[in-house]
Structure formats: C-alpha cells, structure tokens
Short mmCIF file of the N, C-alpha and C atoms (twelve columns), coordinates in Angstrom:
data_MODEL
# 
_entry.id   MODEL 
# 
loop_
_atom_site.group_PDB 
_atom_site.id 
_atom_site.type_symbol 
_atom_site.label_atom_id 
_atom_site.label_alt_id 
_atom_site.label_comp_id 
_atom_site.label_asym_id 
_atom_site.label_seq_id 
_atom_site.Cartn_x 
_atom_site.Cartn_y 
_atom_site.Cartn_z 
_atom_site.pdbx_PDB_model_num 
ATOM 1   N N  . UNK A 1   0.825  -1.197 0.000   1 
ATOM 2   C CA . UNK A 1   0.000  0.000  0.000   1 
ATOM 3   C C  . UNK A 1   0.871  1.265  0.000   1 
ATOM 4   N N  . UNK A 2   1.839  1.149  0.748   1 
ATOM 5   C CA . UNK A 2   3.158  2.340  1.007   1 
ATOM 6   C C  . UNK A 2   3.903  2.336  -0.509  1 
ATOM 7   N N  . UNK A 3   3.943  1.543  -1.417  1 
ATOM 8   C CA . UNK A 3   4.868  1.815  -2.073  1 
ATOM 9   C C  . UNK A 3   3.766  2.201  -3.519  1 
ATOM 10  N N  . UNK A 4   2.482  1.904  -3.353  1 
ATOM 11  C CA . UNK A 4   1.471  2.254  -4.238  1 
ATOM 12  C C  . UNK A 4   1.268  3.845  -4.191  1 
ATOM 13  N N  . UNK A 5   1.249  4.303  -2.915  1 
ATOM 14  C CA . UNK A 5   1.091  5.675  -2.391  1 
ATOM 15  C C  . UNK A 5   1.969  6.315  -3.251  1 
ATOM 16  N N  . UNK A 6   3.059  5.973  -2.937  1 
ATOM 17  C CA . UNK A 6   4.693  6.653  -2.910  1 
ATOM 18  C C  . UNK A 6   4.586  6.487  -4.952  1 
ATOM 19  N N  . UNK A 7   4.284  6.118  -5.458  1 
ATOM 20  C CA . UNK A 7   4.684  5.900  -6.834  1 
ATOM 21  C C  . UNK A 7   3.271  6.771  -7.237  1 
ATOM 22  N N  . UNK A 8   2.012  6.454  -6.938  1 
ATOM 23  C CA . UNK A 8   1.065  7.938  -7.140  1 
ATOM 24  C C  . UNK A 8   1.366  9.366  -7.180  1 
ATOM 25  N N  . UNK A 9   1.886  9.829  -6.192  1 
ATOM 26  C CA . UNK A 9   2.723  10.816 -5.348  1 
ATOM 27  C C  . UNK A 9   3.578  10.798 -6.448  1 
ATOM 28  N N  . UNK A 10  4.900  10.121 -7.020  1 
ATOM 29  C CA . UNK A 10  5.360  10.650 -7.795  1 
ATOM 30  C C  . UNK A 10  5.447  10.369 -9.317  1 
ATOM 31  N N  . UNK A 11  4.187  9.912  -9.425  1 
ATOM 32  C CA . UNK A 11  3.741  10.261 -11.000 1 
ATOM 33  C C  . UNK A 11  2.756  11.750 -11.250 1 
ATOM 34  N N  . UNK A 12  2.071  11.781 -9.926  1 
ATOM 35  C CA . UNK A 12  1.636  12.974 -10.056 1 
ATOM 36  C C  . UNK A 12  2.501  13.901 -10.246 1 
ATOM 37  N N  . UNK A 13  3.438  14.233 -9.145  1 
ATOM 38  C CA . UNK A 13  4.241  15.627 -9.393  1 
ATOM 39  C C  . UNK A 13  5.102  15.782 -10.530 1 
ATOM 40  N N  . UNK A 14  5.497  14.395 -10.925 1 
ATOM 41  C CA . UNK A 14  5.634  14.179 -12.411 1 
ATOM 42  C C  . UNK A 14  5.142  14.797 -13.865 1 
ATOM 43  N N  . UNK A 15  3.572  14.063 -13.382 1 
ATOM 44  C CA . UNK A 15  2.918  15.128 -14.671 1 
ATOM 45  C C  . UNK A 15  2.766  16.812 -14.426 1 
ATOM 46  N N  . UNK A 16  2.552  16.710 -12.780 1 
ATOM 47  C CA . UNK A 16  2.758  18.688 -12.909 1 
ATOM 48  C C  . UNK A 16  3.872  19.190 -13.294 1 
ATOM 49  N N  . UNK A 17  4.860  18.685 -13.569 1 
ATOM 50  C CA . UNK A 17  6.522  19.324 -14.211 1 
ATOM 51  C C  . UNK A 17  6.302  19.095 -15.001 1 
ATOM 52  N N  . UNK A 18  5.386  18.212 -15.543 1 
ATOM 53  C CA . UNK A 18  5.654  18.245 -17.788 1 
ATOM 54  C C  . UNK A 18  4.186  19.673 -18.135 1 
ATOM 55  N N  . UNK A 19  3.156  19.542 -17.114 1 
ATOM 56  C CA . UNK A 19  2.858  20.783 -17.550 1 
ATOM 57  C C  . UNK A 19  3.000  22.023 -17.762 1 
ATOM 58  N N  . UNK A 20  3.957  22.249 -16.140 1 
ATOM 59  C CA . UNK A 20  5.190  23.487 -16.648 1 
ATOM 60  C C  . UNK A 20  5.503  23.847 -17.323 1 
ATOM 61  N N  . UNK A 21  6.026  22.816 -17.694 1 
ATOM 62  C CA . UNK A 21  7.170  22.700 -19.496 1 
ATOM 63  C C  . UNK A 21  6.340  23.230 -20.155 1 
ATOM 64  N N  . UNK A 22  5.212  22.950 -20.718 1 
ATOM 65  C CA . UNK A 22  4.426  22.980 -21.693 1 
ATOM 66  C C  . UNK A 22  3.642  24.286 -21.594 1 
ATOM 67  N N  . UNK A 23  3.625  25.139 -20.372 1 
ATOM 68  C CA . UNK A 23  2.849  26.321 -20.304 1 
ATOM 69  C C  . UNK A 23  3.927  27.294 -21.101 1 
ATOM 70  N N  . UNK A 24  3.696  27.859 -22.115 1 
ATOM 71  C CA . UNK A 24  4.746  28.893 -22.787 1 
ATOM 72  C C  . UNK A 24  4.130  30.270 -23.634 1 
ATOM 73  N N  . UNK A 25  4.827  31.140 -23.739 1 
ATOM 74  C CA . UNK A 25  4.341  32.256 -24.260 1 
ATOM 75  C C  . UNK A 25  4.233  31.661 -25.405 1 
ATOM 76  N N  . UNK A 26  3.851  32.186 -26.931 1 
ATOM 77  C CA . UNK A 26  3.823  32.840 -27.996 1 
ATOM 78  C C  . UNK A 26  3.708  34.359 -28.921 1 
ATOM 79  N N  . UNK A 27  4.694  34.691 -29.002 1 
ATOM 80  C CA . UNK A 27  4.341  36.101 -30.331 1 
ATOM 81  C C  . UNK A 27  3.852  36.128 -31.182 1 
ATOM 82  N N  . UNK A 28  3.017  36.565 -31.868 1 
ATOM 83  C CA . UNK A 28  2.424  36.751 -32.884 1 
ATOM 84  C C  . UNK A 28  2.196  38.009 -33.482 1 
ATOM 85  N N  . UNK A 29  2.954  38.462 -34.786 1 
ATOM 86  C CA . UNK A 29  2.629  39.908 -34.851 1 
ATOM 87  C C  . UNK A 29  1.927  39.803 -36.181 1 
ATOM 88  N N  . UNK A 30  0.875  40.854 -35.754 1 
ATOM 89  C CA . UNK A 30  0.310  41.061 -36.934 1 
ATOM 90  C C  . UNK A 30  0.862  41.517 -38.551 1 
ATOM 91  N N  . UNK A 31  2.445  42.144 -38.612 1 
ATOM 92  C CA . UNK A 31  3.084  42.194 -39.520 1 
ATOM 93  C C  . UNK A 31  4.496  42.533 -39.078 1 
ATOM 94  N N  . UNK A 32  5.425  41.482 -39.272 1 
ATOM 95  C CA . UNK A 32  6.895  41.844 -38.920 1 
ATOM 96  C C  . UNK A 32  8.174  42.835 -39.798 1 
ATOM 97  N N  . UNK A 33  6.949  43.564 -41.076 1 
ATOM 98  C CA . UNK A 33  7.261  44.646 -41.013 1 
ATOM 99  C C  . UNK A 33  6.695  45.951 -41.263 1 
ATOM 100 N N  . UNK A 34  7.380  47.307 -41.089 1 
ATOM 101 C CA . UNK A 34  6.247  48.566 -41.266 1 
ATOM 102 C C  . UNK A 34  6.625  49.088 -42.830 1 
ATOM 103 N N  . UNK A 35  5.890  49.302 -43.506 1 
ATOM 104 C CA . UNK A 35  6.269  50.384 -44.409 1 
ATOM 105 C C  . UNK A 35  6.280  51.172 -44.446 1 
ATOM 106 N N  . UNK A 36  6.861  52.478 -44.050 1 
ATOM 107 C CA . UNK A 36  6.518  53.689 -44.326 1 
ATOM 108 C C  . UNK A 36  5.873  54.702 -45.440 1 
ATOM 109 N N  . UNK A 37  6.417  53.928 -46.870 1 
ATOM 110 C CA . UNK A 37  6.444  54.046 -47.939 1 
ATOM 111 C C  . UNK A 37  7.365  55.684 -48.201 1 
ATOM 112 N N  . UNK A 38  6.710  56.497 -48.958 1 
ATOM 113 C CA . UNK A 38  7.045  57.520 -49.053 1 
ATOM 114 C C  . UNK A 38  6.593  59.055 -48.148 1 
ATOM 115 N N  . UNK A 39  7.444  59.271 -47.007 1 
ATOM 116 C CA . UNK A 39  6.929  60.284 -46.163 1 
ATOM 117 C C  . UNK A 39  7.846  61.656 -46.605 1 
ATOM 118 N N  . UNK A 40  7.196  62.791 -45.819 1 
ATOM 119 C CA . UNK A 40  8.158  63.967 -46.144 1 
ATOM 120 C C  . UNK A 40  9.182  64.143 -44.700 1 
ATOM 121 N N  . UNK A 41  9.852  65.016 -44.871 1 
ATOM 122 C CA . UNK A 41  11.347 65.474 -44.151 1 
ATOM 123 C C  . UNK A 41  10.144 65.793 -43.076 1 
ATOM 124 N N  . UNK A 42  11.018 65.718 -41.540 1 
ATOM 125 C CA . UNK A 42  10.148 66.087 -39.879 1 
ATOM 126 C C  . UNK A 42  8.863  65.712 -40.190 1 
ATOM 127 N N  . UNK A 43  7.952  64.734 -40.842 1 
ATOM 128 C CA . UNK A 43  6.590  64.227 -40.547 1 
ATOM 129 C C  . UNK A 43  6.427  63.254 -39.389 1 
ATOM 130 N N  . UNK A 44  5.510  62.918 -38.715 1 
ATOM 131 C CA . UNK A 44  5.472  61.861 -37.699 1 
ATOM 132 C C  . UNK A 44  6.192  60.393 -38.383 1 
ATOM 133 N N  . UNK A 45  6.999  60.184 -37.388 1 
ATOM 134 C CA . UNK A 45  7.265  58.757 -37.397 1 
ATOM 135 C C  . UNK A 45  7.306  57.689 -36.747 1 
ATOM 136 N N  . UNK A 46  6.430  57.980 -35.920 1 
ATOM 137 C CA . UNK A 46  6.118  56.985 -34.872 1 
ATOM 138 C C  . UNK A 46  4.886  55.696 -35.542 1 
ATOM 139 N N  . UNK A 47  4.870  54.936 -35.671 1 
ATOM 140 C CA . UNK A 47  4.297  53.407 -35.863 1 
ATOM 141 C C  . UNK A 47  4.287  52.476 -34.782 1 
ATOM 142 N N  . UNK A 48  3.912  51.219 -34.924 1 
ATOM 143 C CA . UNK A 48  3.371  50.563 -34.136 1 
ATOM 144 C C  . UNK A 48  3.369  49.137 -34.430 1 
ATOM 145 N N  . UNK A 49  4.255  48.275 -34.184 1 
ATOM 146 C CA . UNK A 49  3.710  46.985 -34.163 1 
ATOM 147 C C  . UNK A 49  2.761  46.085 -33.133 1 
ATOM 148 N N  . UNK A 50  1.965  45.800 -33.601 1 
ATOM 149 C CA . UNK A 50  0.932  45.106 -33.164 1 
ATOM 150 C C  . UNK A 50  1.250  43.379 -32.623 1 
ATOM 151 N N  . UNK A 51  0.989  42.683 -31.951 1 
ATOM 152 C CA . UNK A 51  1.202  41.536 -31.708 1 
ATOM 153 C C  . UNK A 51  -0.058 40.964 -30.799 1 
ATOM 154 N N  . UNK A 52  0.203  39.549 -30.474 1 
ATOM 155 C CA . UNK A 52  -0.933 39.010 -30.108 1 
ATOM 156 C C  . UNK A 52  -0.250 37.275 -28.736 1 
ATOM 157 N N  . UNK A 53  -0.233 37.530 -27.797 1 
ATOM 158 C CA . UNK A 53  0.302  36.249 -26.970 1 
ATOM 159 C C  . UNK A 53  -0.684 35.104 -27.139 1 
ATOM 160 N N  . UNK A 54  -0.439 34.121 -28.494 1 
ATOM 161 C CA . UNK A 54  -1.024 33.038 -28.270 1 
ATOM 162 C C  . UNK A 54  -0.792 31.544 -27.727 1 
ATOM 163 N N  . UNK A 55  0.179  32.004 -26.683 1 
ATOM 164 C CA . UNK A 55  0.733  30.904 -25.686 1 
ATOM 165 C C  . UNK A 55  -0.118 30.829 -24.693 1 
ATOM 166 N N  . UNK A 56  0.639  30.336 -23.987 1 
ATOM 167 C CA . UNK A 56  -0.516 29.854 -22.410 1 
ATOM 168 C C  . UNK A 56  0.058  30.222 -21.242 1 
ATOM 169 N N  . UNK A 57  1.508  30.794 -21.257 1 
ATOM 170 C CA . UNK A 57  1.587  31.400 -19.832 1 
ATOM 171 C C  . UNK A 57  1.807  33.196 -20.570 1 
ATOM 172 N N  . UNK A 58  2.117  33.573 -19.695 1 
ATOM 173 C CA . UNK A 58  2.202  35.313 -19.782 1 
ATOM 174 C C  . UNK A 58  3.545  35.710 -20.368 1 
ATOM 175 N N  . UNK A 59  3.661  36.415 -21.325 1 
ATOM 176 C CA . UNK A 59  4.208  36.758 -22.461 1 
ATOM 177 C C  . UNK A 59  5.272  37.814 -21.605 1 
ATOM 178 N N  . UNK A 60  6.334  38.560 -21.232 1 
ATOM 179 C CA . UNK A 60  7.248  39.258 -20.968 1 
ATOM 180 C C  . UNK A 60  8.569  39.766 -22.103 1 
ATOM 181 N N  . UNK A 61  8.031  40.676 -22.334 1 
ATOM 182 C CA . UNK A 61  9.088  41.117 -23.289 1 
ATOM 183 C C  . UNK A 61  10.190 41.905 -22.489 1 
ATOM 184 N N  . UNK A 62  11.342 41.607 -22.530 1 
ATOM 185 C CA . UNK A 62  12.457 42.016 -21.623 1 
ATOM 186 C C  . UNK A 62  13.275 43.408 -22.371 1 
ATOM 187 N N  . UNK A 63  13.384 42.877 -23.813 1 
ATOM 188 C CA . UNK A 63  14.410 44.082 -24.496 1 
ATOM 189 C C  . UNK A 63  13.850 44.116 -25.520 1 
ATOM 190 N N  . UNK A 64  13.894 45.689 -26.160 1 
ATOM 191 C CA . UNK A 64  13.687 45.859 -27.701 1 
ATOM 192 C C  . UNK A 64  14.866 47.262 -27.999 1 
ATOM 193 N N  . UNK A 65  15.528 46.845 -28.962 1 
ATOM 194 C CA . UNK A 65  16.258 47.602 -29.217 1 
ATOM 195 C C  . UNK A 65  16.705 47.604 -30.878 1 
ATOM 196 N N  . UNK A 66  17.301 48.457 -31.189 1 
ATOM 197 C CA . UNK A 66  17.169 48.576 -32.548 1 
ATOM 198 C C  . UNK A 66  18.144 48.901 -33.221 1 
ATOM 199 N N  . UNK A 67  18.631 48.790 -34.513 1 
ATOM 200 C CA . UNK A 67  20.065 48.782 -35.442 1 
ATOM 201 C C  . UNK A 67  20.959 50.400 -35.302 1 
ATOM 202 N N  . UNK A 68  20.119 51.038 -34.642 1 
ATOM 203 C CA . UNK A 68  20.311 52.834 -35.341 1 
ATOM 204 C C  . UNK A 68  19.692 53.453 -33.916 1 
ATOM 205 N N  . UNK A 69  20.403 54.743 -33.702 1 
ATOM 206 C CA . UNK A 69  20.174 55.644 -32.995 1 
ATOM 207 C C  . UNK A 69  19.093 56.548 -32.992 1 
ATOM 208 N N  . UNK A 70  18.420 56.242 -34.720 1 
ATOM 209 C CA . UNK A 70  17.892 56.800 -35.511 1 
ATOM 210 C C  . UNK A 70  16.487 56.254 -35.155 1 
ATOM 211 N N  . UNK A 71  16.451 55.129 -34.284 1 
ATOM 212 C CA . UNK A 71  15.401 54.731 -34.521 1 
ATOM 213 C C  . UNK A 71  14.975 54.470 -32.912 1 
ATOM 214 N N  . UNK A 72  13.974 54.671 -32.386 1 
ATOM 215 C CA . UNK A 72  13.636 54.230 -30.678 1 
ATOM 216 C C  . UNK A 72  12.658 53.922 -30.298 1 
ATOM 217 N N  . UNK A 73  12.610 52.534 -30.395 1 
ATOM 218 C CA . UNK A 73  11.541 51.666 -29.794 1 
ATOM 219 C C  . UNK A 73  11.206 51.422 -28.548 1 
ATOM 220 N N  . UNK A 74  9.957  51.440 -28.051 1 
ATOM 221 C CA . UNK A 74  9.212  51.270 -26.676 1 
ATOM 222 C C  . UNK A 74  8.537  50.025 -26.441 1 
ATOM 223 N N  . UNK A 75  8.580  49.434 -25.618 1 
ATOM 224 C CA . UNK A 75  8.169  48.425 -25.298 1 
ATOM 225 C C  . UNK A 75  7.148  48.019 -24.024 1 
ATOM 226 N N  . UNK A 76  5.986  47.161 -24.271 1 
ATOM 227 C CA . UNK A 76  5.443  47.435 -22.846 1 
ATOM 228 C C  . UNK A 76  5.783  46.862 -21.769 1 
ATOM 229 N N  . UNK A 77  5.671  47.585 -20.406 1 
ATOM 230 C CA . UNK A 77  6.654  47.540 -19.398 1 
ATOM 231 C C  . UNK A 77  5.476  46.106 -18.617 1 
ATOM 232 N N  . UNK A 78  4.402  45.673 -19.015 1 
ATOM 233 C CA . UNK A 78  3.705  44.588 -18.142 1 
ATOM 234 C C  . UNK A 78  3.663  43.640 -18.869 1 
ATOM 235 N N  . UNK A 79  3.455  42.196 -18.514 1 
ATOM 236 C CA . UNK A 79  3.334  40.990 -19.042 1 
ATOM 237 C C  . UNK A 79  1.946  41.042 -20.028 1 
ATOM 238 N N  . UNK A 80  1.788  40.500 -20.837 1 
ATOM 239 C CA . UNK A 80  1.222  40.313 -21.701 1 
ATOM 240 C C  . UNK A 80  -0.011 38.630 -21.535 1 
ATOM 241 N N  . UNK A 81  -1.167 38.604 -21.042 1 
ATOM 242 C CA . UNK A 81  -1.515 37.518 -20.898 1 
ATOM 243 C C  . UNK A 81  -2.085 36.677 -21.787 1 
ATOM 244 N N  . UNK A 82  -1.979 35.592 -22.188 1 
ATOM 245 C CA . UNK A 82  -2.729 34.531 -23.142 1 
ATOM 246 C C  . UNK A 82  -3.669 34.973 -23.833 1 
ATOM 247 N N  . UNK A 83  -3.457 34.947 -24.949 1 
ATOM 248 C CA . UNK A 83  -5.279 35.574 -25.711 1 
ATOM 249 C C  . UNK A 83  -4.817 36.923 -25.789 1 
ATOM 250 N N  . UNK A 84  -4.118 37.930 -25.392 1 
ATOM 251 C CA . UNK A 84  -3.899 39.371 -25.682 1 
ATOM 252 C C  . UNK A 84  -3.230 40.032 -26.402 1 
ATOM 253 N N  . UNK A 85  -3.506 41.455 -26.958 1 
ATOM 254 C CA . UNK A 85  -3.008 41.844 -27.566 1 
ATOM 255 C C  . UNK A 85  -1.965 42.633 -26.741 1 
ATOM 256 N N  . UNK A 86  -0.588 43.167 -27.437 1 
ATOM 257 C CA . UNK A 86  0.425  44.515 -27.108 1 
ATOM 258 C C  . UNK A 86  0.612  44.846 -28.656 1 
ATOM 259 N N  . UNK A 87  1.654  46.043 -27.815 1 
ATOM 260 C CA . UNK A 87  2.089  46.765 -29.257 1 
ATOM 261 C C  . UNK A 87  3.915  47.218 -28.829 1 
ATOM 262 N N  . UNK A 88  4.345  47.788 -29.749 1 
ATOM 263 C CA . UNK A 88  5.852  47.832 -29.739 1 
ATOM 264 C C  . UNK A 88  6.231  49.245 -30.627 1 
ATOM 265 N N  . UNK A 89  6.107  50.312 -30.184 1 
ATOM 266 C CA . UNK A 89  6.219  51.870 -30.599 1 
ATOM 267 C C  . UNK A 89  7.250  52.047 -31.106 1 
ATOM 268 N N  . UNK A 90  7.499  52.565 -32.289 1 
ATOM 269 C CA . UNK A 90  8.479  52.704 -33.076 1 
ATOM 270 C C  . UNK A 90  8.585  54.282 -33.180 1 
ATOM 271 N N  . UNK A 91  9.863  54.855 -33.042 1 
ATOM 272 C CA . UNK A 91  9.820  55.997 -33.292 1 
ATOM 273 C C  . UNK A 91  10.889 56.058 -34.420 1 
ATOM 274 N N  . UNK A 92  10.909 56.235 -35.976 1 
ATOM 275 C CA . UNK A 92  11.813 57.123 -36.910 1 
ATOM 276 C C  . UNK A 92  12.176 58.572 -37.010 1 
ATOM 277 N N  . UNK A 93  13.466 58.481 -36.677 1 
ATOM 278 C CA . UNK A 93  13.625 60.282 -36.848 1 
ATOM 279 C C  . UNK A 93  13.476 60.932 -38.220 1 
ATOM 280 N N  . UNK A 94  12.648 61.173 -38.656 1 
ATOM 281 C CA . UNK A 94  12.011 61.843 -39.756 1 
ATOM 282 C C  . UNK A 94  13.126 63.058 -40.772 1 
ATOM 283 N N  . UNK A 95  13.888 63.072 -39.677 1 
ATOM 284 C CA . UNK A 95  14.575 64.564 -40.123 1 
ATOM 285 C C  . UNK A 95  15.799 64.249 -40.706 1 
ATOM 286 N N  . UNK A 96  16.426 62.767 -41.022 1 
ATOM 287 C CA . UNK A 96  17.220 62.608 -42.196 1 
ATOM 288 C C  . UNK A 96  16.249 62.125 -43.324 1 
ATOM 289 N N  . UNK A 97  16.830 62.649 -44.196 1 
ATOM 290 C CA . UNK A 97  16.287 62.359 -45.971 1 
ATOM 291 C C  . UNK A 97  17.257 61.113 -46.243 1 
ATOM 292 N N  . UNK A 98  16.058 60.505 -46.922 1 
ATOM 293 C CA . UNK A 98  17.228 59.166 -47.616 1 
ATOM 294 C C  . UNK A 98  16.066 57.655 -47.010 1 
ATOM 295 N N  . UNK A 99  16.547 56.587 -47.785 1 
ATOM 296 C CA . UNK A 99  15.731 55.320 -47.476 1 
ATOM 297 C C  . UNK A 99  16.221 55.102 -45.850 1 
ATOM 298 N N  . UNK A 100 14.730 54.551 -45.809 1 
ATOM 299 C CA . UNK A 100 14.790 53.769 -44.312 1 
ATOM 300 C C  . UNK A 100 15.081 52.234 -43.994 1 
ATOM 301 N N  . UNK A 101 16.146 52.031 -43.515 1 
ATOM 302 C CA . UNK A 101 16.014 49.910 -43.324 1 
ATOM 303 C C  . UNK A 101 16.755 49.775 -42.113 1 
ATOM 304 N N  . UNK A 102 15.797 49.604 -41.461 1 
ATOM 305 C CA . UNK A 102 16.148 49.656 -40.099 1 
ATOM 306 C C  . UNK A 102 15.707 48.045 -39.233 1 
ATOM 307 N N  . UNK A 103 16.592 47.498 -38.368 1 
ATOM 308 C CA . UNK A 103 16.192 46.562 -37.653 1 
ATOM 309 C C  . UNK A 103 16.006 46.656 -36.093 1 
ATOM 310 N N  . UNK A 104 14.806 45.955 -35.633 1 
ATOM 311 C CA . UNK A 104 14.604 46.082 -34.548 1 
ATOM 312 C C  . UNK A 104 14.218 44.605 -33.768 1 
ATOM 313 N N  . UNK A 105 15.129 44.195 -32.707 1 
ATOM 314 C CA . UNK A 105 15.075 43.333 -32.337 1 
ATOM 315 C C  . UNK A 105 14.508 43.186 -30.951 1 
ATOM 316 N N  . UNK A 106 13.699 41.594 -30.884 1 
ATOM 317 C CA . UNK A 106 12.745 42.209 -29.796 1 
ATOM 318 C C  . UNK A 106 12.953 40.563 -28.922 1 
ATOM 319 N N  . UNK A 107 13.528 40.760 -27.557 1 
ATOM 320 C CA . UNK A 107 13.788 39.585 -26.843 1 
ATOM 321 C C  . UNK A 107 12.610 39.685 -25.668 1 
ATOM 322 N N  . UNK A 108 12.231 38.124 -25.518 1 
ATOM 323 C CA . UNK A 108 10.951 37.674 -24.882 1 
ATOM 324 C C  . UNK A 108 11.568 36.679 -24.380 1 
ATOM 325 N N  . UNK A 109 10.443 35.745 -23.211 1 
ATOM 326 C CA . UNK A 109 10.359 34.918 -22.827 1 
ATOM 327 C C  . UNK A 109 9.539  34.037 -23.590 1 
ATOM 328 N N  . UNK A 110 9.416  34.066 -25.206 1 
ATOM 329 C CA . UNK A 110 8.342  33.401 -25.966 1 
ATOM 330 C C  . UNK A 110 9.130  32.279 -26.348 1 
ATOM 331 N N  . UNK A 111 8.627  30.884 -27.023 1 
ATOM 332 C CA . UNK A 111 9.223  29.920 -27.368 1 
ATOM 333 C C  . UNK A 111 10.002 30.582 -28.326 1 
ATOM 334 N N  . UNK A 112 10.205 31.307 -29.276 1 
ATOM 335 C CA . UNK A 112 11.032 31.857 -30.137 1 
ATOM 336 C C  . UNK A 112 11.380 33.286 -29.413 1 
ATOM 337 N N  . UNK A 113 12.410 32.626 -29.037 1 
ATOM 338 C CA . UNK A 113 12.942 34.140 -27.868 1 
ATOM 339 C C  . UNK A 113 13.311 35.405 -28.343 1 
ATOM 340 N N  . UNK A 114 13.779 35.313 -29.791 1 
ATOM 341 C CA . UNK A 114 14.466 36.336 -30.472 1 
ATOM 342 C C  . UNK A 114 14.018 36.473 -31.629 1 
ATOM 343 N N  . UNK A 115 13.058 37.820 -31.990 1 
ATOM 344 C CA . UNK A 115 12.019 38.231 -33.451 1 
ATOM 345 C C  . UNK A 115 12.829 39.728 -33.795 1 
ATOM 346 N N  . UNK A 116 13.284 39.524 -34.914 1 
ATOM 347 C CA . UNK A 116 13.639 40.500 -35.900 1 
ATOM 348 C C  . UNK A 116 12.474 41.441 -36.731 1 
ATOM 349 N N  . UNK A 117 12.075 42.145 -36.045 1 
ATOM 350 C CA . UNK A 117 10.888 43.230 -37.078 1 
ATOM 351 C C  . UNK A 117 11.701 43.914 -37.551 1 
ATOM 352 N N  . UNK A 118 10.993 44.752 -38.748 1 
ATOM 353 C CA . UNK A 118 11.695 45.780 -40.032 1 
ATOM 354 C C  . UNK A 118 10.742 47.294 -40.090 1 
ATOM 355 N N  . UNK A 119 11.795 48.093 -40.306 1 
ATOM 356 C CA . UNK A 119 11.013 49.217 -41.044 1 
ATOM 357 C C  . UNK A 119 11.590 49.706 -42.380 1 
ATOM 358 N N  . UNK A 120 10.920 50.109 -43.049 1 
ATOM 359 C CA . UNK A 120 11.435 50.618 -44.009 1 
ATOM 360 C C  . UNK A 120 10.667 51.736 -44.775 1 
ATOM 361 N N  . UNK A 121 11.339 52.249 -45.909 1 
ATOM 362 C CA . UNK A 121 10.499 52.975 -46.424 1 
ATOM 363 C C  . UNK A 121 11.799 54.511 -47.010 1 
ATOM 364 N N  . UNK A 122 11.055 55.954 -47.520 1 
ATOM 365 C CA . UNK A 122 12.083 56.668 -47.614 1 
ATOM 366 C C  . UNK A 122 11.217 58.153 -46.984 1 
ATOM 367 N N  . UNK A 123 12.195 59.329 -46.623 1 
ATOM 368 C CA . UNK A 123 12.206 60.438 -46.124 1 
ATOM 369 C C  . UNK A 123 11.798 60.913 -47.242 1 
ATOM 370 N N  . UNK A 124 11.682 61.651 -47.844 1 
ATOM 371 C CA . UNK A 124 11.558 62.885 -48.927 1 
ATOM 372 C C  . UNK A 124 12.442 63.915 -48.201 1 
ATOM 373 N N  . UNK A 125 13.085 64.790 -49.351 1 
ATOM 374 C CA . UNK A 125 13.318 66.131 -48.855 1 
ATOM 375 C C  . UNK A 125 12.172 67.183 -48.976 1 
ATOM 376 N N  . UNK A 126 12.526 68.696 -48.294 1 
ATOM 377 C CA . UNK A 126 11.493 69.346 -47.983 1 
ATOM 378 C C  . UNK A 126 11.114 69.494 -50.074 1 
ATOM 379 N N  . UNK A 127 10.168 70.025 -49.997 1 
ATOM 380 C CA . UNK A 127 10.045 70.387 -51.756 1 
ATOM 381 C C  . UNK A 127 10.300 69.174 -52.567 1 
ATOM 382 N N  . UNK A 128 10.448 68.002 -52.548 1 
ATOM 383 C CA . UNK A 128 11.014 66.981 -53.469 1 
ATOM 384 C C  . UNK A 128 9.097  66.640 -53.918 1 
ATOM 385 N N  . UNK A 129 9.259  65.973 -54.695 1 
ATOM 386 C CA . UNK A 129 7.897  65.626 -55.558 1 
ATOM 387 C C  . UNK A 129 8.044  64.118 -55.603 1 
# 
C-alpha cells in the first residue's frame, strides 16, 4: 500500500513538471514589417507593431532595441496575458532624408525568444515631388 502511495505521489508531481514545461508564451505579430512608404522630411514617425500572446503562460518582453540611434523603440513595461493583444512603438527620426532599413530586435520569454521586425520605407526632402 506504502509503495502504491509513494509511486502515485510521484507520477503525479511528475505530470505537474511536464505541464510546466508545456505552459509557454507565444508572439504573434500582426506584420513583422512597417512600411513607411514615401513620407516627407520632420513628418510623424512613430508606428506601431501590433502583436498578439497566443501561448498559455504570460508573455514578458524584456528588451527591444534597434540597429540605429535613428530609430527608438518602446516596449510594454507589463506581461502580456494569453489571448492578448500589445504593441511595440516605433519611433523614426524623420529629419534625415534618404531610405529607411532599419532593424529592430525584440527579446521575450516566448518559445522563439528572439524576433527581428523591419522598417522601411524613404524620407523625402522638404520640396522633393
């Protein structure tokens, strides 16, 4: 009876460690990259990636940081729960002229820990057509 107990006992706590395992974030973004397309010189450049946690434990995004000085991404500072949406604020400094290709890398606690989003697109100068 003692050793029936004892082997219950640890098949149970058994299967609660494989469910552990198995509780995990997911990312999902609605597009991993922005276009800007064609903007003018100092217009807004702030954008937005959109995403979605379709894992099963709570989503934590730790770092987002990006290729260029040029570019400054925000990130949200609370966990993200199952089923929810966040977003990831992109700011382009508008005020160089010239194409945009910029990378922004975004580290999580998601089964794919490390997602590469893009921006791109070009400045116009002031008066350009």
């Amino acid at each position: 009876m003692m050793k029936k107990s004892v082997l219950m006992l640890f098949v149970g706590l058994l299967s609660l460690g494989t469910y552990a395992q198995e509780a995990t974030a997911k990312i999902e973004f609605k597009s991993e990259t922005i276009d800007y397309g064609e903007i003018d010189k100092g217009s807004d450049g702030v954008r937005v990636f959109e995403f979605t946690n379709t894992g099963t434990a709570p989503l934590v995004i730790s770092n987002v940081k990006s290729s260029c000085g040029c570019t400054i991404p925000k990130k949200p500072e609370d966990p993200i729960l199952p089923g929810k949406t966040g977003q990831i604020q992109v700011k382009y400094d508008t005020k160089r002229v010239g194409p945009i290709r910029k990378a922004i890398t975004v580290t999580s606690n998601a089964d794919t820990p490390t997602k590469v989003l893009k921006i791109k697109g070009t400045v116009k100068a002031e008066g350009a057509k």
